[in-house]
């Protein structure tokens, strides 16, 4: 049955990924995804623009452009067009792997035009390299995918912790009232998920965020003063900051970012494929990475940055068990509106960081638990699979626990290894090859599942 036909089928008659929920559920579930990723989405333009000392008007423009392209990229990834889009519930946002290189480029002589030139070239390279990555899927057996998913979840937990403490750099960071608010939101999410009937239990994160914000505003945690001063309409135009310039060093650094982003995105795609019982095959992976590349090109044209799958929303898919890609596509539509209507964006931006932290602890923990579930089906008897997991997790968490550990290394090395996700993923792939694929390695079942949890029953990607 075609994808076009799936979208009009009632619930229960198509794969859960292709089901189109009723409008009310579509809106509620979609809003939940927007709130889960909003803080991360606006962080990248704020960091880069702040480092370049851009005026407030330009910072606001970067944020609006980012939200607009986030929405377009998400819709492309979920709905798909021709050979673009993985057609899974994947939320797109600016990658943090590009922050350091972009700050270095932007604060140099090239400024924003040099950033956008390198982003456009990187996006085109991602489109060309997508089929190559698709053929590498056989090197992602459950041993590797489970390890990567576990590292993704563990790497994100400090982000939720910083939010719970009040947000990095906030004057009251770590204040007991912030942690109390985050704990209250966490308890509210758990209570709704456990005791609420039907639909309400599936929007536990949304309910917790709304309840937490309702409590926080009267207590002085946040205000909506910025809503009144925000514009009603803001339209991003191509090359607002000038025509792109193409500088060799900037392009090389952004190409490294592209490879890191594609590696991270591959892990996210496989994680969502496992959660939704729709295994990611080489062609589907290539289509998804190709959409990442096209979105990155659009980012360079419309004054924003490289795009990737957002792991926090992977956790939300696993937690809510809502697998429809149309839900996340609806979230993409909401992001487009937020990008075109700055006043709406200001409302969402007023949500206090501790509220997001309480919800994030559940979502990111769910990602890590999904990795453990995948690894539970891997055979660890009479082989070196435990070593693969142990060393990969250790390498992946090094930059999380010691953020400046690679500060004395070259920029290209920092770009790859400062991301715990990419560092852990590359380590897991390399060790799996060393112990399970190279001549002389122990034969048997290299990272495969046991018979009780075969790929056919779990939706995992089998090793080719």
Tab-separated table of C-alpha atoms in Angstrom:
chain	number	residue	atom	x	y	z
A	1	UNK	CA	0.000	0.000	0.000
A	2	UNK	CA	1.353	3.440	-0.867
A	3	UNK	CA	2.312	6.081	1.632
A	4	UNK	CA	-0.226	8.450	0.096
A	5	UNK	CA	-3.022	5.987	0.751
A	6	UNK	CA	-1.881	5.375	4.332
A	7	UNK	CA	-2.479	8.916	5.406
A	8	UNK	CA	-6.239	8.638	4.902
A	9	UNK	CA	-6.715	5.276	6.585
A	10	UNK	CA	-8.512	5.140	9.932
A	11	UNK	CA	-6.583	4.026	13.024
A	12	UNK	CA	-5.992	0.288	13.156
A	13	UNK	CA	-5.924	-0.355	9.402
A	14	UNK	CA	-2.323	0.731	8.747
A	15	UNK	CA	1.036	0.460	10.415
A	16	UNK	CA	1.024	2.673	13.551
A	17	UNK	CA	3.692	4.891	11.964
A	18	UNK	CA	1.318	5.723	9.096
A	19	UNK	CA	-1.896	6.174	11.099
A	20	UNK	CA	-3.420	9.647	11.157
A	21	UNK	CA	-4.893	10.380	14.632
A	22	UNK	CA	-7.959	12.610	15.072
A	23	UNK	CA	-7.296	16.347	14.948
A	24	UNK	CA	-7.469	16.889	18.724
A	25	UNK	CA	-4.924	14.178	19.442
A	26	UNK	CA	-2.752	15.302	16.550
A	27	UNK	CA	-2.587	18.807	18.028
A	28	UNK	CA	-1.947	17.708	21.615
A	29	UNK	CA	0.716	15.148	20.718
A	30	UNK	CA	2.356	17.547	18.278
A	31	UNK	CA	2.505	20.384	20.822
A	32	UNK	CA	4.162	17.990	23.254
A	33	UNK	CA	6.968	17.398	20.739
A	34	UNK	CA	7.401	21.139	20.152
A	35	UNK	CA	7.753	21.853	23.866
A	36	UNK	CA	10.242	18.986	24.240
A	37	UNK	CA	12.640	20.376	21.637
A	38	UNK	CA	12.068	24.141	21.729
A	39	UNK	CA	14.783	25.010	24.241
A	40	UNK	CA	17.389	23.049	22.311
A	41	UNK	CA	16.256	24.503	18.995
A	42	UNK	CA	16.684	28.139	20.013
A	43	UNK	CA	19.905	27.484	21.941
A	44	UNK	CA	22.098	27.148	18.838
A	45	UNK	CA	21.253	30.555	17.286
A	46	UNK	CA	21.478	32.165	20.736
A	47	UNK	CA	24.968	30.731	21.356
A	48	UNK	CA	26.333	31.526	17.903
A	49	UNK	CA	24.718	34.965	17.722
A	50	UNK	CA	25.804	35.794	21.256
A	51	UNK	CA	29.415	34.834	20.523
A	52	UNK	CA	29.339	37.120	17.476
A	53	UNK	CA	27.832	39.929	19.617
A	54	UNK	CA	24.879	40.383	17.260
A	55	UNK	CA	22.272	43.001	18.236
A	56	UNK	CA	18.974	41.763	19.743
A	57	UNK	CA	17.081	42.325	16.479
A	58	UNK	CA	19.474	40.034	14.589
A	59	UNK	CA	19.315	37.415	17.353
A	60	UNK	CA	15.519	37.420	17.128
A	61	UNK	CA	15.802	37.055	13.348
A	62	UNK	CA	18.121	34.028	13.716
A	63	UNK	CA	15.676	32.365	16.113
A	64	UNK	CA	12.678	32.933	13.837
A	65	UNK	CA	14.612	31.622	10.825
A	66	UNK	CA	15.706	28.581	12.829
A	67	UNK	CA	12.170	27.697	13.934
A	68	UNK	CA	10.856	28.104	10.378
A	69	UNK	CA	13.446	25.771	8.853
A	70	UNK	CA	13.096	23.353	11.811
A	71	UNK	CA	9.450	23.002	10.870
A	72	UNK	CA	10.135	22.562	7.151
A	73	UNK	CA	12.889	20.021	7.867
A	74	UNK	CA	10.632	18.055	10.222
A	75	UNK	CA	7.792	17.901	7.713
A	76	UNK	CA	10.194	16.794	4.975
A	77	UNK	CA	11.622	14.060	7.210
A	78	UNK	CA	8.249	12.735	8.395
A	79	UNK	CA	6.098	13.101	5.286
A	80	UNK	CA	8.810	12.623	2.701
A	81	UNK	CA	9.169	13.766	-0.877
A	82	UNK	CA	10.591	11.506	-3.596
A	83	UNK	CA	13.885	10.137	-2.180
A	84	UNK	CA	14.000	12.629	0.695
A	85	UNK	CA	12.717	11.752	4.168
A	86	UNK	CA	12.956	8.693	6.436
A	87	UNK	CA	9.142	8.771	6.934
A	88	UNK	CA	9.370	8.077	10.671
A	89	UNK	CA	8.393	10.297	13.648
A	90	UNK	CA	11.639	12.298	13.624
A	91	UNK	CA	11.906	15.877	14.906
A	92	UNK	CA	14.574	18.048	13.292
A	93	UNK	CA	16.613	20.840	14.842
A	94	UNK	CA	19.985	22.595	14.651
A	95	UNK	CA	22.876	20.334	15.585
A	96	UNK	CA	25.065	21.277	18.546
A	97	UNK	CA	28.016	19.588	16.836
A	98	UNK	CA	28.302	22.651	14.590
A	99	UNK	CA	28.324	25.262	17.374
A	100	UNK	CA	32.080	25.438	18.024
A	101	UNK	CA	33.127	25.500	14.338
A	102	UNK	CA	30.484	28.120	13.542
A	103	UNK	CA	31.601	30.339	16.416
A	104	UNK	CA	35.193	30.125	15.164
A	105	UNK	CA	34.110	30.933	11.599
A	106	UNK	CA	31.677	33.679	12.596
A	107	UNK	CA	34.039	35.500	14.928
A	108	UNK	CA	36.750	35.496	12.265
A	109	UNK	CA	36.879	37.630	9.152
A	110	UNK	CA	34.162	35.698	7.311
A	111	UNK	CA	31.249	36.400	9.660
A	112	UNK	CA	27.809	34.973	8.960
A	113	UNK	CA	28.297	34.814	5.139
A	114	UNK	CA	31.229	32.409	5.625
A	115	UNK	CA	29.125	30.282	7.996
A	116	UNK	CA	26.301	30.039	5.492
A	117	UNK	CA	28.625	29.253	2.595
A	118	UNK	CA	30.159	26.345	4.503
A	119	UNK	CA	26.706	25.138	5.644
A	120	UNK	CA	25.434	25.032	2.049
A	121	UNK	CA	28.462	23.022	0.887
A	122	UNK	CA	28.111	20.638	3.857
A	123	UNK	CA	24.430	20.091	3.037
A	124	UNK	CA	25.223	19.248	-0.573
A	125	UNK	CA	27.926	16.825	0.609
A	126	UNK	CA	25.414	15.107	2.918
A	127	UNK	CA	23.029	14.580	-0.007
A	128	UNK	CA	25.824	12.994	-2.070
A	129	UNK	CA	27.111	10.835	0.813
A	130	UNK	CA	23.670	9.577	1.925
A	131	UNK	CA	23.727	6.402	-0.231
A	132	UNK	CA	27.198	5.564	1.114
A	133	UNK	CA	25.952	5.726	4.703
A	134	UNK	CA	22.946	3.644	3.676
A	135	UNK	CA	25.252	0.802	2.635
A	136	UNK	CA	27.033	0.961	6.009
A	137	UNK	CA	23.893	-0.124	7.872
A	138	UNK	CA	25.174	-3.705	8.156
A	139	UNK	CA	27.782	-2.401	10.612
A	140	UNK	CA	24.961	-1.393	13.006
A	141	UNK	CA	23.810	-4.718	14.522
A	142	UNK	CA	21.799	-4.616	17.778
A	143	UNK	CA	25.059	-4.636	19.759
A	144	UNK	CA	26.038	-1.297	18.195
A	145	UNK	CA	22.568	0.248	17.994
A	146	UNK	CA	21.717	-0.603	21.598
A	147	UNK	CA	25.012	0.872	22.772
A	148	UNK	CA	24.502	4.050	20.740
A	149	UNK	CA	20.927	4.506	21.970
A	150	UNK	CA	22.127	4.043	25.560
A	151	UNK	CA	24.861	6.656	25.045
A	152	UNK	CA	22.369	9.088	23.472
A	153	UNK	CA	20.141	8.899	26.541
A	154	UNK	CA	22.983	9.146	29.059
A	155	UNK	CA	24.564	12.067	27.159
A	156	UNK	CA	21.335	14.031	27.289
A	157	UNK	CA	20.707	13.602	31.011
A	158	UNK	CA	23.122	16.420	32.006
A	159	UNK	CA	21.126	18.727	29.706
A	160	UNK	CA	17.975	17.931	31.671
A	161	UNK	CA	19.938	18.394	34.892
A	162	UNK	CA	21.068	21.879	33.847
A	163	UNK	CA	17.502	22.807	32.968
A	164	UNK	CA	16.270	21.475	36.314
A	165	UNK	CA	18.867	23.601	38.112
A	166	UNK	CA	17.627	26.736	36.365
A	167	UNK	CA	19.524	26.728	33.087
A	168	UNK	CA	23.252	27.095	32.452
A	169	UNK	CA	24.486	30.536	33.415
A	170	UNK	CA	21.374	31.541	35.332
A	171	UNK	CA	22.087	33.551	38.521
A	172	UNK	CA	20.104	31.105	40.672
A	173	UNK	CA	21.524	27.961	39.119
A	174	UNK	CA	21.079	25.061	41.528
A	175	UNK	CA	18.694	26.909	43.859
A	176	UNK	CA	16.489	24.497	45.829
A	177	UNK	CA	13.355	26.172	44.472
A	178	UNK	CA	14.405	25.306	40.910
A	179	UNK	CA	15.047	21.683	41.745
A	180	UNK	CA	11.773	21.548	43.689
A	181	UNK	CA	9.869	22.834	40.657
A	182	UNK	CA	11.596	20.293	38.393
A	183	UNK	CA	10.784	17.510	40.871
A	184	UNK	CA	7.170	18.642	40.971
A	185	UNK	CA	6.938	18.484	37.172
A	186	UNK	CA	8.566	15.045	37.183
A	187	UNK	CA	6.032	13.784	39.739
A	188	UNK	CA	3.174	15.322	37.757
A	189	UNK	CA	4.336	13.581	34.556
A	190	UNK	CA	4.588	10.249	36.363
A	191	UNK	CA	1.201	10.681	38.068
A	192	UNK	CA	-0.561	11.552	34.816
A	193	UNK	CA	1.093	8.673	32.984
A	194	UNK	CA	0.171	6.197	35.723
A	195	UNK	CA	-3.328	7.257	36.705
A	196	UNK	CA	-4.831	9.356	33.907
A	197	UNK	CA	-7.199	7.559	31.555
A	198	UNK	CA	-6.793	7.154	27.806
A	199	UNK	CA	-5.546	10.128	25.835
A	200	UNK	CA	-4.464	12.168	28.861
A	201	UNK	CA	-1.959	9.500	29.845
A	202	UNK	CA	-0.319	9.792	26.414
A	203	UNK	CA	0.229	13.552	26.838
A	204	UNK	CA	1.761	13.268	30.303
A	205	UNK	CA	4.750	15.421	29.348
A	206	UNK	CA	2.525	18.165	27.957
A	207	UNK	CA	0.313	18.038	31.054
A	208	UNK	CA	3.360	18.239	33.327
A	209	UNK	CA	4.789	21.224	31.448
A	210	UNK	CA	1.481	23.092	31.528
A	211	UNK	CA	0.995	22.375	35.237
A	212	UNK	CA	4.572	23.356	36.044
A	213	UNK	CA	4.310	26.617	34.120
A	214	UNK	CA	0.992	27.437	35.790
A	215	UNK	CA	2.651	27.021	39.194
A	216	UNK	CA	5.888	28.774	38.237
A	217	UNK	CA	4.545	32.035	36.819
A	218	UNK	CA	2.754	33.257	40.002
A	219	UNK	CA	5.840	32.336	42.036
A	220	UNK	CA	8.041	34.591	39.923
A	221	UNK	CA	9.902	31.941	37.940
A	222	UNK	CA	8.905	33.325	34.593
A	223	UNK	CA	6.836	36.022	33.023
A	224	UNK	CA	5.293	36.733	29.686
A	225	UNK	CA	6.507	40.322	29.453
A	226	UNK	CA	8.347	39.591	26.230
A	227	UNK	CA	5.162	38.487	24.496
A	228	UNK	CA	3.765	41.999	24.285
A	229	UNK	CA	6.881	43.403	22.619
A	230	UNK	CA	7.239	40.560	20.099
A	231	UNK	CA	6.164	41.158	16.494
A	232	UNK	CA	3.091	39.463	15.110
A	233	UNK	CA	4.694	38.557	11.797
A	234	UNK	CA	8.298	37.780	10.871
A	235	UNK	CA	9.258	36.340	7.483
A	236	UNK	CA	12.777	35.048	6.825
A	237	UNK	CA	14.186	35.989	3.423
A	238	UNK	CA	17.082	34.227	1.654
A	239	UNK	CA	20.569	35.570	2.407
A	240	UNK	CA	19.310	38.223	4.794
A	241	UNK	CA	22.850	38.779	6.113
A	242	UNK	CA	24.451	38.953	2.676
A	243	UNK	CA	25.506	36.558	-0.071
A	244	UNK	CA	27.357	33.474	1.203
A	245	UNK	CA	31.131	33.332	0.919
A	246	UNK	CA	33.008	30.078	0.426
A	247	UNK	CA	36.220	29.833	2.437
A	248	UNK	CA	38.311	26.671	2.341
A	249	UNK	CA	39.009	26.266	6.064
A	250	UNK	CA	35.379	26.945	6.990
A	251	UNK	CA	34.143	24.396	4.451
A	252	UNK	CA	36.535	21.693	5.687
A	253	UNK	CA	35.459	22.158	9.314
A	254	UNK	CA	31.792	22.036	8.344
A	255	UNK	CA	32.343	18.864	6.295
A	256	UNK	CA	33.676	17.214	9.465
A	257	UNK	CA	30.504	18.372	11.222
A	258	UNK	CA	28.452	16.829	8.404
A	259	UNK	CA	30.058	13.416	8.972
A	260	UNK	CA	29.487	13.664	12.728
A	261	UNK	CA	25.873	14.702	12.179
A	262	UNK	CA	25.207	11.833	9.785
A	263	UNK	CA	26.626	9.368	12.325
A	264	UNK	CA	24.445	10.747	15.133
A	265	UNK	CA	21.365	10.859	12.910
A	266	UNK	CA	21.897	7.235	11.893
A	267	UNK	CA	21.744	6.265	15.568
A	268	UNK	CA	18.550	8.284	16.082
A	269	UNK	CA	16.884	6.758	13.016
A	270	UNK	CA	17.687	3.248	14.176
A	271	UNK	CA	16.424	4.053	17.689
A	272	UNK	CA	13.082	5.307	16.390
A	273	UNK	CA	12.861	2.356	14.020
A	274	UNK	CA	13.195	0.030	17.003
A	275	UNK	CA	10.621	1.945	19.059
A	276	UNK	CA	8.075	1.993	16.241
A	277	UNK	CA	8.623	-1.579	14.991
A	278	UNK	CA	9.600	-0.299	11.566
A	279	UNK	CA	13.196	-1.330	10.970
A	280	UNK	CA	15.405	1.148	9.126
A	281	UNK	CA	16.743	-0.433	5.945
A	282	UNK	CA	19.592	0.991	3.818
A	283	UNK	CA	17.323	2.785	1.350
A	284	UNK	CA	15.233	4.358	4.117
A	285	UNK	CA	18.369	5.456	5.960
A	286	UNK	CA	19.773	7.053	2.808
A	287	UNK	CA	16.474	8.881	2.216
A	288	UNK	CA	16.541	10.250	5.755
A	289	UNK	CA	20.140	11.425	5.544
A	290	UNK	CA	19.425	12.965	2.151
A	291	UNK	CA	16.604	14.977	3.760
A	292	UNK	CA	19.044	16.117	6.459
A	293	UNK	CA	21.321	17.386	3.704
A	294	UNK	CA	18.551	19.247	1.893
A	295	UNK	CA	17.405	20.832	5.167
A	296	UNK	CA	20.983	21.920	5.852
A	297	UNK	CA	21.173	23.556	2.419
A	298	UNK	CA	17.899	25.369	3.192
A	299	UNK	CA	19.436	26.409	6.510
A	300	UNK	CA	22.337	28.065	4.711
A	301	UNK	CA	19.970	29.851	2.336
A	302	UNK	CA	17.486	31.011	4.994
A	303	UNK	CA	20.012	32.294	7.544
A	304	UNK	CA	20.227	29.354	9.925
A	305	UNK	CA	22.423	26.305	10.521
A	306	UNK	CA	22.921	22.517	9.893
A	307	UNK	CA	20.057	20.200	10.855
A	308	UNK	CA	19.830	16.794	12.455
A	309	UNK	CA	17.373	14.507	14.261
A	310	UNK	CA	16.646	15.579	17.860
A	311	UNK	CA	17.268	12.798	20.363
A	312	UNK	CA	15.007	14.320	23.046
A	313	UNK	CA	12.029	13.643	20.797
A	314	UNK	CA	13.229	10.072	20.303
A	315	UNK	CA	12.715	9.652	24.038
A	316	UNK	CA	9.242	11.162	23.810
A	317	UNK	CA	8.246	8.626	21.144
A	318	UNK	CA	9.401	5.800	23.396
A	319	UNK	CA	7.719	7.215	26.495
A	320	UNK	CA	4.299	8.012	25.014
A	321	UNK	CA	4.231	5.037	22.605
A	322	UNK	CA	2.638	7.349	20.037
A	323	UNK	CA	4.303	6.172	16.843
A	324	UNK	CA	2.502	8.169	14.144
A	325	UNK	CA	4.806	10.222	11.922
A	326	UNK	CA	1.885	12.568	11.255
A	327	UNK	CA	2.007	13.671	14.899
A	328	UNK	CA	5.578	14.884	14.456
A	329	UNK	CA	4.696	16.355	11.049
A	330	UNK	CA	1.994	18.374	12.858
A	331	UNK	CA	4.688	19.513	15.295
A	332	UNK	CA	6.681	20.648	12.271
A	333	UNK	CA	3.707	22.703	11.130
A	334	UNK	CA	3.565	24.338	14.555
A	335	UNK	CA	7.252	25.228	14.298
A	336	UNK	CA	6.606	26.885	10.933
A	337	UNK	CA	3.912	28.999	12.603
A	338	UNK	CA	6.261	29.853	15.475
A	339	UNK	CA	8.857	30.935	12.927
A	340	UNK	CA	6.389	33.129	11.076
A	341	UNK	CA	4.622	34.471	14.199
A	342	UNK	CA	7.265	35.626	16.728
A	343	UNK	CA	4.591	36.421	19.309
A	344	UNK	CA	3.696	32.720	19.529
A	345	UNK	CA	7.373	31.877	19.866
A	346	UNK	CA	7.667	34.300	22.768
A	347	UNK	CA	4.866	32.470	24.604
A	348	UNK	CA	6.687	29.135	24.318
A	349	UNK	CA	10.011	30.764	25.255
A	350	UNK	CA	8.507	31.905	28.565
A	351	UNK	CA	8.376	28.330	29.906
A	352	UNK	CA	10.870	28.180	32.823
A	353	UNK	CA	13.955	25.985	32.432
A	354	UNK	CA	13.215	23.888	35.572
A	355	UNK	CA	9.861	22.900	34.077
A	356	UNK	CA	11.615	21.597	30.966
A	357	UNK	CA	14.177	19.882	33.194
A	358	UNK	CA	11.585	17.858	35.059
A	359	UNK	CA	10.071	16.635	31.800
A	360	UNK	CA	13.493	16.080	30.226
A	361	UNK	CA	14.584	13.668	32.967
A	362	UNK	CA	11.766	11.327	31.983
A	363	UNK	CA	12.292	11.653	28.228
A	364	UNK	CA	16.058	11.294	28.192
A	365	UNK	CA	15.957	8.459	30.695
A	366	UNK	CA	13.524	6.713	28.365
A	367	UNK	CA	16.076	6.883	25.549
A	368	UNK	CA	18.723	5.243	27.744
A	369	UNK	CA	16.267	2.565	28.880
A	370	UNK	CA	15.415	1.812	25.239
A	371	UNK	CA	19.096	1.166	24.609
A	372	UNK	CA	19.188	-1.264	27.516
A	373	UNK	CA	16.123	-3.006	26.114
A	374	UNK	CA	17.905	-3.479	22.793
A	375	UNK	CA	21.041	-4.771	24.491
A	376	UNK	CA	18.970	-7.222	26.534
A	377	UNK	CA	18.518	-9.282	23.373
A	378	UNK	CA	22.241	-9.422	22.561
A	379	UNK	CA	24.225	-12.578	23.331
A	380	UNK	CA	27.043	-11.772	25.812
A	381	UNK	CA	28.155	-15.373	26.388
A	382	UNK	CA	31.611	-16.536	25.294
A	383	UNK	CA	32.397	-13.413	23.260
A	384	UNK	CA	33.729	-9.865	23.597
A	385	UNK	CA	30.407	-8.025	23.292
A	386	UNK	CA	30.518	-6.815	26.900
A	387	UNK	CA	33.880	-5.144	26.177
A	388	UNK	CA	32.389	-3.404	23.141
A	389	UNK	CA	29.587	-1.930	25.249
A	390	UNK	CA	31.815	-1.050	28.217
A	391	UNK	CA	34.499	0.820	26.267
A	392	UNK	CA	32.010	2.548	23.949
A	393	UNK	CA	29.943	3.887	26.849
A	394	UNK	CA	33.116	5.005	28.646
A	395	UNK	CA	34.441	6.882	25.595
A	396	UNK	CA	31.016	8.347	24.865
A	397	UNK	CA	30.578	9.717	28.376
A	398	UNK	CA	34.088	11.167	28.722
A	399	UNK	CA	33.239	14.534	27.097
A	400	UNK	CA	29.966	14.601	29.032
A	401	UNK	CA	31.646	14.215	32.403
A	402	UNK	CA	34.785	16.226	31.535
A	403	UNK	CA	33.694	18.805	28.913
A	404	UNK	CA	37.178	20.272	28.386
A	405	UNK	CA	39.025	16.958	28.124
A	406	UNK	CA	39.927	17.540	24.452
A	407	UNK	CA	40.539	21.291	24.731
A	408	UNK	CA	44.219	20.947	23.713
A	409	UNK	CA	43.463	18.885	20.612
A	410	UNK	CA	42.998	20.224	17.044
A	411	UNK	CA	39.615	21.722	16.159
A	412	UNK	CA	38.662	18.876	13.819
A	413	UNK	CA	39.325	16.331	16.592
A	414	UNK	CA	37.242	18.323	19.061
A	415	UNK	CA	34.380	18.519	16.557
A	416	UNK	CA	34.234	14.724	16.396
A	417	UNK	CA	35.047	13.758	19.984
A	418	UNK	CA	33.379	16.562	21.958
A	419	UNK	CA	30.061	14.991	21.018
A	420	UNK	CA	29.641	11.990	23.284
A	421	UNK	CA	27.151	10.532	20.840
A	422	UNK	CA	29.480	10.560	17.839
A	423	UNK	CA	32.501	9.482	19.939
A	424	UNK	CA	30.608	6.543	21.417
A	425	UNK	CA	29.069	5.583	18.090
A	426	UNK	CA	32.413	5.532	16.261
A	427	UNK	CA	33.952	3.525	19.104
A	428	UNK	CA	31.132	0.962	19.068
A	429	UNK	CA	31.426	0.516	15.292
A	430	UNK	CA	35.217	0.159	15.454
A	431	UNK	CA	35.192	-2.328	18.341
A	432	UNK	CA	32.440	-4.399	16.765
A	433	UNK	CA	34.548	-4.642	13.613
A	434	UNK	CA	37.640	-5.532	15.643
A	435	UNK	CA	36.065	-8.284	17.722
A	436	UNK	CA	33.328	-9.626	15.447
A	437	UNK	CA	34.186	-8.987	11.796
A	438	UNK	CA	37.937	-8.926	11.165
A	439	UNK	CA	39.719	-12.185	10.243
A	440	UNK	CA	40.577	-14.183	13.331
A	441	UNK	CA	37.759	-12.709	15.448
A	442	UNK	CA	35.534	-15.027	17.433
A	443	UNK	CA	32.841	-16.502	15.194
A	444	UNK	CA	29.267	-17.023	16.146
A	445	UNK	CA	26.727	-14.281	16.590
A	446	UNK	CA	28.520	-10.926	16.503
A	447	UNK	CA	26.168	-8.640	18.304
A	448	UNK	CA	23.060	-10.442	17.121
A	449	UNK	CA	19.957	-11.061	19.160
A	450	UNK	CA	19.097	-14.294	20.822
A	451	UNK	CA	16.414	-16.428	19.236
A	452	UNK	CA	13.764	-15.238	21.670
A	453	UNK	CA	14.147	-11.624	20.524
A	454	UNK	CA	14.848	-11.857	16.819
A	455	UNK	CA	14.838	-8.841	14.506
A	456	UNK	CA	11.584	-10.073	13.013
A	457	UNK	CA	9.777	-9.738	16.342
A	458	UNK	CA	11.385	-6.532	17.554
A	459	UNK	CA	11.753	-4.462	14.420
A	460	UNK	CA	15.530	-4.319	14.834
A	461	UNK	CA	17.838	-3.953	11.910
A	462	UNK	CA	19.476	-7.294	11.114
A	463	UNK	CA	23.159	-7.457	10.293
A	464	UNK	CA	23.793	-7.859	6.589
